[in-house]
Tab-separated table of N, CA and C in Angstrom:
chain	number	residue	atom	x	y	z
A	663	MET	N	2.246	-4.225	-14.750
A	663	MET	CA	2.617	-5.624	-14.776
A	663	MET	C	2.855	-6.115	-13.346
A	664	THR	N	2.334	-7.272	-13.039
A	664	THR	CA	2.477	-7.838	-11.712
A	664	THR	C	3.727	-8.710	-11.653
A	665	PRO	N	4.609	-8.478	-10.670
A	665	PRO	CA	5.796	-9.334	-10.553
A	665	PRO	C	5.374	-10.799	-10.416
A	666	SER	N	6.031	-11.681	-11.155
A	666	SER	CA	5.631	-13.082	-11.180
A	666	SER	C	6.577	-14.006	-10.423
A	667	GLU	N	7.559	-13.451	-9.766
A	667	GLU	CA	8.481	-14.256	-8.970
A	667	GLU	C	8.841	-13.486	-7.708
A	668	ASP	N	9.128	-14.232	-6.649
A	668	ASP	CA	9.446	-13.580	-5.380
A	668	ASP	C	10.682	-12.698	-5.467
A	669	HIS	N	11.669	-13.093	-6.243
A	669	HIS	CA	12.867	-12.246	-6.336
A	669	HIS	C	12.543	-10.919	-7.010
A	670	SER	N	11.555	-10.888	-7.898
A	670	SER	CA	11.126	-9.624	-8.511
A	670	SER	C	10.442	-8.731	-7.491
A	671	ILE	N	9.671	-9.335	-6.606
A	671	ILE	CA	9.014	-8.575	-5.543
A	671	ILE	C	10.059	-8.018	-4.583
A	672	GLU	N	11.032	-8.843	-4.225
A	672	GLU	CA	12.092	-8.365	-3.340
A	672	GLU	C	12.871	-7.222	-3.986
A	673	ARG	N	13.169	-7.336	-5.274
A	673	ARG	CA	13.880	-6.270	-5.983
A	673	ARG	C	13.080	-4.972	-5.918
A	674	LEU	N	11.770	-5.054	-6.158
A	674	LEU	CA	10.915	-3.865	-6.064
A	674	LEU	C	10.974	-3.261	-4.666
A	675	ALA	N	10.827	-4.110	-3.652
A	675	ALA	CA	10.799	-3.623	-2.273
A	675	ALA	C	12.121	-2.964	-1.885
A	676	LEU	N	13.224	-3.605	-2.233
A	676	LEU	CA	14.524	-3.036	-1.874
A	676	LEU	C	14.791	-1.743	-2.629
A	677	ALA	N	14.365	-1.674	-3.884
A	677	ALA	CA	14.529	-0.428	-4.660
A	677	ALA	C	13.648	0.676	-4.084
A	678	PHE	N	12.446	0.321	-3.611
A	678	PHE	CA	11.603	1.307	-2.932
A	678	PHE	C	12.313	1.804	-1.676
A	679	LEU	N	12.826	0.878	-0.878
A	679	LEU	CA	13.460	1.258	0.380
A	679	LEU	C	14.693	2.127	0.183
A	680	ASP	N	15.474	1.842	-0.857
A	680	ASP	CA	16.665	2.675	-1.063
A	680	ASP	C	16.387	3.845	-2.016
A	681	ARG	N	15.122	4.012	-2.371
A	681	ARG	CA	14.638	5.146	-3.168
A	681	ARG	C	15.185	5.161	-4.591
A	682	SER	N	15.570	3.985	-5.100
A	682	SER	CA	16.070	3.902	-6.472
A	682	SER	C	15.034	3.356	-7.448
A	683	LEU	N	13.852	2.986	-6.963
A	683	LEU	CA	12.802	2.467	-7.842
A	683	LEU	C	12.353	3.569	-8.787
A	684	PRO	N	12.476	3.356	-10.094
A	684	PRO	CA	12.018	4.388	-11.031
A	684	PRO	C	10.519	4.660	-10.855
A	685	ARG	N	10.160	5.904	-10.877
A	685	ARG	CA	8.768	6.304	-10.644
A	685	ARG	C	7.775	5.546	-11.530
A	686	PRO	N	8.070	5.314	-12.826
A	686	PRO	CA	7.104	4.577	-13.659
A	686	PRO	C	6.848	3.140	-13.180
A	687	GLU	N	7.743	2.592	-12.376
A	687	GLU	CA	7.544	1.240	-11.844
A	687	GLU	C	6.720	1.227	-10.557
A	688	TRP	N	6.352	2.393	-10.040
A	688	TRP	CA	5.577	2.502	-8.796
A	688	TRP	C	4.100	2.465	-9.159
A	689	THR	N	3.642	1.281	-9.581
A	689	THR	CA	2.280	1.056	-10.065
A	689	THR	C	1.377	0.554	-8.945
A	690	HIS	N	0.109	0.382	-9.257
A	690	HIS	CA	-0.841	-0.181	-8.293
A	690	HIS	C	-0.356	-1.561	-7.826
A	691	ALA	N	0.047	-2.403	-8.776
A	691	ALA	CA	0.528	-3.742	-8.422
A	691	ALA	C	1.815	-3.670	-7.602
A	692	SER	N	2.720	-2.768	-7.952
A	692	SER	CA	3.972	-2.703	-7.200
A	692	SER	C	3.757	-2.139	-5.796
A	693	HIS	N	2.778	-1.264	-5.613
A	693	HIS	CA	2.439	-0.817	-4.254
A	693	HIS	C	2.089	-2.034	-3.391
A	694	PHE	N	1.211	-2.889	-3.922
A	694	PHE	CA	0.805	-4.062	-3.161
A	694	PHE	C	1.959	-5.054	-3.023
A	695	ALA	N	2.784	-5.209	-4.041
A	695	ALA	CA	3.932	-6.111	-3.958
A	695	ALA	C	4.862	-5.677	-2.825
A	696	VAL	N	5.170	-4.401	-2.765
A	696	VAL	CA	6.037	-3.878	-1.711
A	696	VAL	C	5.373	-4.040	-0.351
A	697	ALA	N	4.083	-3.761	-0.267
A	697	ALA	CA	3.375	-3.920	1.007
A	697	ALA	C	3.450	-5.371	1.493
A	698	LEU	N	3.204	-6.316	0.603
A	698	LEU	CA	3.266	-7.728	0.990
A	698	LEU	C	4.668	-8.110	1.454
A	699	TRP	N	5.687	-7.652	0.729
A	699	TRP	CA	7.066	-7.971	1.108
A	699	TRP	C	7.403	-7.375	2.474
A	700	LEU	N	7.018	-6.132	2.689
A	700	LEU	CA	7.285	-5.503	3.980
A	700	LEU	C	6.554	-6.231	5.100
A	701	LEU	N	5.295	-6.568	4.876
A	701	LEU	CA	4.523	-7.267	5.906
A	701	LEU	C	5.154	-8.610	6.267
A	702	ARG	N	5.679	-9.305	5.282
A	702	ARG	CA	6.283	-10.618	5.547
A	702	ARG	C	7.714	-10.505	6.068
A	703	HIS	N	8.512	-9.597	5.526
A	703	HIS	CA	9.947	-9.588	5.829
A	703	HIS	C	10.410	-8.453	6.746
A	704	ARG	N	9.681	-7.350	6.767
A	704	ARG	CA	10.079	-6.210	7.604
A	704	ARG	C	8.835	-5.552	8.211
A	705	PRO	N	8.079	-6.293	9.003
A	705	PRO	CA	6.804	-5.770	9.502
A	705	PRO	C	6.923	-4.480	10.311
A	706	ALA	N	8.038	-4.249	10.962
A	706	ALA	CA	8.197	-3.006	11.727
A	706	ALA	C	8.103	-1.785	10.816
A	707	LEU	N	8.445	-1.952	9.551
A	707	LEU	CA	8.387	-0.825	8.613
A	707	LEU	C	6.974	-0.502	8.160
A	708	THR	N	5.994	-1.323	8.560
A	708	THR	CA	4.602	-1.053	8.169
A	708	THR	C	3.836	-0.299	9.252
A	709	ALA	N	4.482	0.027	10.356
A	709	ALA	CA	3.832	0.855	11.380
A	709	ALA	C	3.446	2.183	10.733
A	710	PRO	N	2.301	2.746	11.103
A	710	PRO	CA	1.803	3.935	10.402
A	710	PRO	C	2.811	5.065	10.213
A	711	GLU	N	3.507	5.460	11.245
A	711	GLU	CA	4.435	6.582	11.083
A	711	GLU	C	5.686	6.179	10.302
A	712	GLU	N	6.069	4.915	10.399
A	712	GLU	CA	7.234	4.448	9.652
A	712	GLU	C	6.926	4.368	8.157
A	713	ILE	N	5.763	3.845	7.804
A	713	ILE	CA	5.416	3.758	6.381
A	713	ILE	C	5.195	5.157	5.808
A	714	ARG	N	4.650	6.058	6.618
A	714	ARG	CA	4.508	7.451	6.175
A	714	ARG	C	5.883	8.028	5.819
A	715	ARG	N	6.847	7.832	6.715
A	715	ARG	CA	8.208	8.343	6.493
A	715	ARG	C	8.821	7.732	5.237
A	716	LEU	N	8.659	6.439	5.061
A	716	LEU	CA	9.235	5.765	3.890
A	716	LEU	C	8.631	6.266	2.584
A	717	ILE	N	7.313	6.349	2.537
A	717	ILE	CA	6.662	6.768	1.290
A	717	ILE	C	6.947	8.233	0.997
A	718	MET	N	6.892	9.080	2.008
A	718	MET	CA	7.189	10.492	1.774
A	718	MET	C	8.624	10.673	1.287
A	719	GLY	N	9.554	9.921	1.872
A	719	GLY	CA	10.939	9.993	1.427
A	719	GLY	C	11.107	9.503	0.002
A	720	TYR	N	10.435	8.416	-0.331
A	720	TYR	CA	10.489	7.903	-1.703
A	720	TYR	C	9.907	8.948	-2.664
A	721	ASN	N	8.755	9.511	-2.305
A	721	ASN	CA	8.138	10.524	-3.167
A	721	ASN	C	9.101	11.682	-3.418
A	722	GLU	N	9.696	12.193	-2.361
A	722	GLU	CA	10.623	13.317	-2.506
A	722	GLU	C	11.809	12.942	-3.391
A	723	ALA	N	12.317	11.722	-3.230
A	723	ALA	CA	13.477	11.279	-4.012
A	723	ALA	C	13.144	11.122	-5.494
A	724	THR	N	11.873	10.911	-5.793
A	724	THR	CA	11.472	10.705	-7.192
A	724	THR	C	10.719	11.900	-7.767
A	725	GLY	N	10.806	13.020	-7.079
A	725	GLY	CA	10.242	14.248	-7.619
A	725	GLY	C	8.758	14.452	-7.420
A	726	THR	N	8.156	13.729	-6.490
A	726	THR	CA	6.737	13.912	-6.191
A	726	THR	C	6.608	14.675	-4.879
A	727	ALA	N	5.999	15.827	-4.942
A	727	ALA	CA	5.811	16.632	-3.734
A	727	ALA	C	4.719	16.029	-2.857
A	728	ASN	N	4.937	16.053	-1.559
A	728	ASN	CA	3.927	15.632	-0.588
A	728	ASN	C	3.188	16.884	-0.133
A	729	THR	N	1.996	17.073	-0.686
A	729	THR	CA	1.225	18.287	-0.425
A	729	THR	C	-0.177	17.927	0.054
A	730	GLU	N	-1.004	18.939	0.201
A	730	GLU	CA	-2.397	18.695	0.577
A	730	GLU	C	-3.203	18.073	-0.550
A	731	THR	N	-2.658	18.051	-1.754
A	731	THR	CA	-3.397	17.501	-2.891
A	731	THR	C	-2.636	16.423	-3.662
A	732	GLY	N	-1.429	16.105	-3.248
A	732	GLY	CA	-0.652	15.106	-3.969
A	732	GLY	C	0.383	14.440	-3.088
A	733	GLY	N	0.925	13.343	-3.587
A	733	GLY	CA	1.935	12.624	-2.836
A	733	GLY	C	1.318	11.690	-1.816
A	734	TYR	N	1.915	11.636	-0.645
A	734	TYR	CA	1.503	10.676	0.384
A	734	TYR	C	0.044	10.873	0.784
A	735	HIS	N	-0.672	9.730	0.959
A	735	HIS	CA	-2.079	9.740	1.380
A	735	HIS	C	-2.229	8.711	2.495
A	736	HIS	N	-2.425	9.188	3.725
A	736	HIS	CA	-2.411	8.315	4.904
A	736	HIS	C	-3.555	7.301	4.901
A	737	THR	N	-4.758	7.725	4.594
A	737	THR	CA	-5.900	6.805	4.623
A	737	THR	C	-5.752	5.716	3.572
A	738	ILE	N	-5.370	6.074	2.367
A	738	ILE	CA	-5.185	5.076	1.316
A	738	ILE	C	-4.070	4.116	1.696
A	739	THR	N	-2.990	4.644	2.242
A	739	THR	CA	-1.861	3.794	2.628
A	739	THR	C	-2.270	2.778	3.687
A	740	LEU	N	-2.914	3.232	4.753
A	740	LEU	CA	-3.276	2.307	5.824
A	740	LEU	C	-4.359	1.333	5.376
A	741	ALA	N	-5.312	1.784	4.566
A	741	ALA	CA	-6.340	0.872	4.043
A	741	ALA	C	-5.687	-0.203	3.180
A	742	SER	N	-4.741	0.192	2.360
A	742	SER	CA	-4.063	-0.759	1.482
A	742	SER	C	-3.218	-1.744	2.278
A	743	LEU	N	-2.550	-1.268	3.314
A	743	LEU	CA	-1.786	-2.170	4.177
A	743	LEU	C	-2.701	-3.157	4.886
A	744	ARG	N	-3.837	-2.683	5.364
A	744	ARG	CA	-4.792	-3.586	6.016
A	744	ARG	C	-5.279	-4.644	5.042
A	745	ALA	N	-5.585	-4.217	3.806
A	745	ALA	CA	-6.045	-5.160	2.790
A	745	ALA	C	-4.946	-6.166	2.452
A	746	ALA	N	-3.734	-5.680	2.255
A	746	ALA	CA	-2.613	-6.572	1.931
A	746	ALA	C	-2.378	-7.568	3.067
A	747	ALA	N	-2.428	-7.090	4.307
A	747	ALA	CA	-2.243	-7.981	5.456
A	747	ALA	C	-3.357	-9.022	5.509
A	748	GLY	N	-4.586	-8.616	5.241
A	748	GLY	CA	-5.699	-9.564	5.244
A	748	GLY	C	-5.509	-10.671	4.225
A	749	VAL	N	-5.065	-10.310	3.034
A	749	VAL	CA	-4.824	-11.308	1.990
A	749	VAL	C	-3.613	-12.168	2.359
A	750	LEU	N	-2.532	-11.539	2.794
A	750	LEU	CA	-1.319	-12.276	3.144
A	750	LEU	C	-1.586	-13.293	4.247
A	751	TYR	N	-2.234	-12.862	5.316
A	751	TYR	CA	-2.450	-13.745	6.456
A	751	TYR	C	-3.543	-14.770	6.191
A	752	GLY	N	-4.290	-14.589	5.112
A	752	GLY	CA	-5.267	-15.586	4.680
A	752	GLY	C	-4.621	-16.742	3.936
A	753	HIS	N	-3.361	-16.589	3.594
A	753	HIS	CA	-2.578	-17.636	2.934
A	753	HIS	C	-1.585	-18.198	3.949
A	754	GLY	N	-1.113	-19.366	3.717
A	754	GLY	CA	-0.105	-19.952	4.598
A	754	GLY	C	1.221	-19.221	4.462
A	755	ALA	N	2.029	-19.287	5.496
A	755	ALA	CA	3.336	-18.618	5.488
A	755	ALA	C	4.266	-19.207	4.435
A	756	ASP	N	3.944	-20.408	3.942
A	756	ASP	CA	4.787	-21.044	2.931
A	756	ASP	C	4.372	-20.706	1.503
A	757	VAL	N	3.275	-19.967	1.343
A	757	VAL	CA	2.827	-19.584	0.005
A	757	VAL	C	3.751	-18.485	-0.515
A	758	PRO	N	4.326	-18.655	-1.696
A	758	PRO	CA	5.211	-17.620	-2.240
A	758	PRO	C	4.485	-16.280	-2.379
A	759	LEU	N	5.204	-15.202	-2.147
A	759	LEU	CA	4.589	-13.874	-2.228
A	759	LEU	C	3.997	-13.598	-3.602
A	760	HIS	N	4.626	-14.081	-4.663
A	760	HIS	CA	4.062	-13.799	-5.982
A	760	HIS	C	2.694	-14.473	-6.138
A	761	GLY	N	2.482	-15.606	-5.470
A	761	GLY	CA	1.165	-16.245	-5.480
A	761	GLY	C	0.139	-15.428	-4.708
A	762	VAL	N	0.556	-14.890	-3.579
A	762	VAL	CA	-0.327	-14.027	-2.787
A	762	VAL	C	-0.664	-12.770	-3.592
A	763	LEU	N	0.353	-12.182	-4.212
A	763	LEU	CA	0.130	-10.974	-5.010
A	763	LEU	C	-0.815	-11.256	-6.173
A	764	GLN	N	-0.640	-12.389	-6.828
A	764	GLN	CA	-1.523	-12.731	-7.940
A	764	GLN	C	-2.968	-12.853	-7.457
A	765	ALA	N	-3.177	-13.517	-6.316
A	765	ALA	CA	-4.525	-13.644	-5.766
A	765	ALA	C	-5.102	-12.269	-5.425
A	766	LEU	N	-4.284	-11.420	-4.833
A	766	LEU	CA	-4.729	-10.067	-4.479
A	766	LEU	C	-5.132	-9.291	-5.732
A	767	MET	N	-4.297	-9.342	-6.758
A	767	MET	CA	-4.567	-8.565	-7.967
A	767	MET	C	-5.759	-9.106	-8.755
A	768	LEU	N	-6.098	-10.380	-8.584
A	768	LEU	CA	-7.279	-10.948	-9.245
A	768	LEU	C	-8.554	-10.685	-8.453
A	769	SER	N	-8.406	-10.207	-7.222
A	769	SER	CA	-9.555	-9.876	-6.371
A	769	SER	C	-9.989	-8.440	-6.672
A	770	PRO	N	-11.066	-7.981	-6.048
A	770	PRO	CA	-11.463	-6.574	-6.228
A	770	PRO	C	-10.356	-5.579	-5.870
A	771	LEU	N	-9.411	-5.964	-5.018
A	771	LEU	CA	-8.303	-5.071	-4.659
A	771	LEU	C	-7.418	-4.749	-5.850
A	772	GLY	N	-7.459	-5.564	-6.866
A	772	GLY	CA	-6.657	-5.337	-8.059
A	772	GLY	C	-7.126	-4.145	-8.879
A	773	ARG	N	-8.337	-3.686	-8.605
A	773	ARG	CA	-8.851	-2.488	-9.283
A	773	ARG	C	-8.482	-1.266	-8.451
A	774	ARG	N	-7.952	-0.263	-9.110
A	774	ARG	CA	-7.544	0.952	-8.396
A	774	ARG	C	-8.714	1.597	-7.653
A	775	GLU	N	-9.924	1.361	-8.100
A	775	GLU	CA	-11.108	1.998	-7.492
A	775	GLU	C	-11.652	1.237	-6.290
A	776	TRP	N	-10.990	0.208	-5.830
A	776	TRP	CA	-11.548	-0.617	-4.769
A	776	TRP	C	-11.906	0.182	-3.523
A	777	LEU	N	-11.175	1.233	-3.256
A	777	LEU	CA	-11.429	2.044	-2.064
A	777	LEU	C	-12.788	2.733	-2.100
A	778	LEU	N	-13.322	2.966	-3.307
A	778	LEU	CA	-14.597	3.674	-3.435
A	778	LEU	C	-15.792	2.808	-3.040
A	779	SER	N	-15.547	1.557	-2.718
A	779	SER	CA	-16.595	0.719	-2.130
A	779	SER	C	-16.731	0.999	-0.634
A	780	HIS	N	-15.747	1.721	-0.087
A	780	HIS	CA	-15.715	1.964	1.353
A	780	HIS	C	-15.777	3.451	1.720
A	781	TRP	N	-15.289	4.300	0.833
A	781	TRP	CA	-15.283	5.747	1.069
A	781	TRP	C	-15.941	6.465	-0.093
A	782	ARG	N	-16.650	7.529	0.224
A	782	ARG	CA	-17.109	8.422	-0.837
A	782	ARG	C	-15.881	9.119	-1.410
A	783	GLN	N	-15.920	9.430	-2.684
A	783	GLN	CA	-14.782	10.085	-3.338
A	783	GLN	C	-14.433	11.397	-2.642
A	784	VAL	N	-15.437	12.167	-2.257
A	784	VAL	CA	-15.180	13.458	-1.615
A	784	VAL	C	-14.448	13.263	-0.283
A	785	THR	N	-14.777	12.213	0.438
A	785	THR	CA	-14.104	11.928	1.710
A	785	THR	C	-12.660	11.523	1.460
A	786	LEU	N	-12.475	10.605	0.528
A	786	LEU	CA	-11.135	10.104	0.237
A	786	LEU	C	-10.236	11.187	-0.351
A	787	SER	N	-10.828	12.128	-1.059
A	787	SER	CA	-10.059	13.206	-1.686
A	787	SER	C	-9.741	14.352	-0.731
A	788	SER	N	-10.258	14.283	0.474
A	788	SER	CA	-10.090	15.405	1.407
A	788	SER	C	-8.651	15.505	1.922
A	789	VAL	N	-8.279	16.719	2.280
A	789	VAL	CA	-6.970	16.958	2.890
A	789	VAL	C	-6.867	16.155	4.182
A	790	ARG	N	-7.947	16.098	4.925
A	790	ARG	CA	-7.954	15.358	6.199
A	790	ARG	C	-7.592	13.893	5.976
A	791	ALA	N	-8.201	13.232	4.978
A	791	ALA	CA	-7.920	11.813	4.703
A	791	ALA	C	-6.494	11.619	4.216
A	792	ARG	N	-5.960	12.615	3.565
A	792	ARG	CA	-4.572	12.540	3.092
A	792	ARG	C	-3.604	12.609	4.282
A	793	GLN	N	-3.959	13.351	5.319
A	793	GLN	CA	-3.041	13.595	6.433
A	793	GLN	C	-3.191	12.616	7.596
A	794	ILE	N	-4.426	12.172	7.860
A	794	ILE	CA	-4.679	11.264	8.986
A	794	ILE	C	-5.627	10.155	8.531
A	795	TRP	N	-5.751	9.121	9.357
A	795	TRP	CA	-6.693	8.043	9.073
A	795	TRP	C	-8.116	8.565	9.215
A	796	VAL	N	-8.910	8.330	8.190
A	796	VAL	CA	-10.332	8.663	8.209
A	796	VAL	C	-11.096	7.363	8.005
A	797	GLU	N	-12.006	7.079	8.919
A	797	GLU	CA	-12.802	5.853	8.834
A	797	GLU	C	-13.647	5.834	7.561
A	798	PRO	N	-13.892	4.649	7.017
A	798	PRO	CA	-14.756	4.548	5.841
A	798	PRO	C	-16.145	5.128	6.131
A	799	ASP	N	-16.731	5.775	5.129
A	799	ASP	CA	-18.057	6.374	5.325
A	799	ASP	C	-19.133	5.708	4.463
A	800	LEU	N	-18.779	4.650	3.744
A	800	LEU	CA	-19.775	3.887	2.987
A	800	LEU	C	-19.946	2.475	3.545
A	801	ALA	N	-18.858	1.781	3.746
A	801	ALA	CA	-18.885	0.411	4.260
A	801	ALA	C	-17.575	0.152	4.995
A	802	PRO	N	-17.645	-0.567	6.106
A	802	PRO	CA	-16.405	-0.840	6.838
A	802	PRO	C	-15.467	-1.729	6.021
A	803	LEU	N	-14.194	-1.581	6.289
A	803	LEU	CA	-13.216	-2.466	5.655
A	803	LEU	C	-13.375	-3.865	6.244
A	804	PRO	N	-13.287	-4.894	5.429
A	804	PRO	CA	-13.395	-6.256	5.952
A	804	PRO	C	-12.079	-6.779	6.525
A	805	TYR	N	-11.112	-5.888	6.670
A	805	TYR	CA	-9.789	-6.271	7.163
A	805	TYR	C	-9.573	-5.610	8.509
A	806	PRO	N	-9.099	-6.370	9.499
A	806	PRO	CA	-8.894	-5.779	10.825
A	806	PRO	C	-7.781	-4.736	10.830
A	807	ASP	N	-7.876	-3.844	11.788
A	807	ASP	CA	-6.844	-2.832	11.969
A	807	ASP	C	-5.680	-3.471	12.705
A	808	ALA	N	-4.641	-3.800	11.974
A	808	ALA	CA	-3.470	-4.442	12.560
A	808	ALA	C	-2.519	-3.426	13.172
A	809	PHE	N	-2.856	-2.143	13.086
A	809	PHE	CA	-1.929	-1.093	13.506
A	809	PHE	C	-2.353	-0.443	14.805
A	810	GLY	N	-3.442	-0.923	15.382
A	810	GLY	CA	-3.807	-0.532	16.709
A	810	GLY	C	-4.602	0.670	16.897
């Protein structure tokens, strides 16, 4: 379910940050909701190493091990942040986040498989892509690298 009000998005983001968000609520839509909130309200937390630390800590707090085959995935995280930033910055700063999230979820990004338009599954599933940024091997991302 996609949060339909900004206060719901803020609640999700704050629960993620304090590691109290129940694991079943950590959905595809809530990943993007939290990303949008962080990009708008706490952009310093979206720096690659900072977001890695936050997600790994959240995973550990909710019983998800960060391993070579599960948990935190660096390439997916940074690709998703780039996509979220592209959608967010394509809207005016006065557009409510729930409106931005709705537009994002109605776009191809709303499908969990959107990354497979840019990476082969074998590449995205690799230990290397999980640990470090791996460039797309099918098509470049249409979103600029805001992380340098």
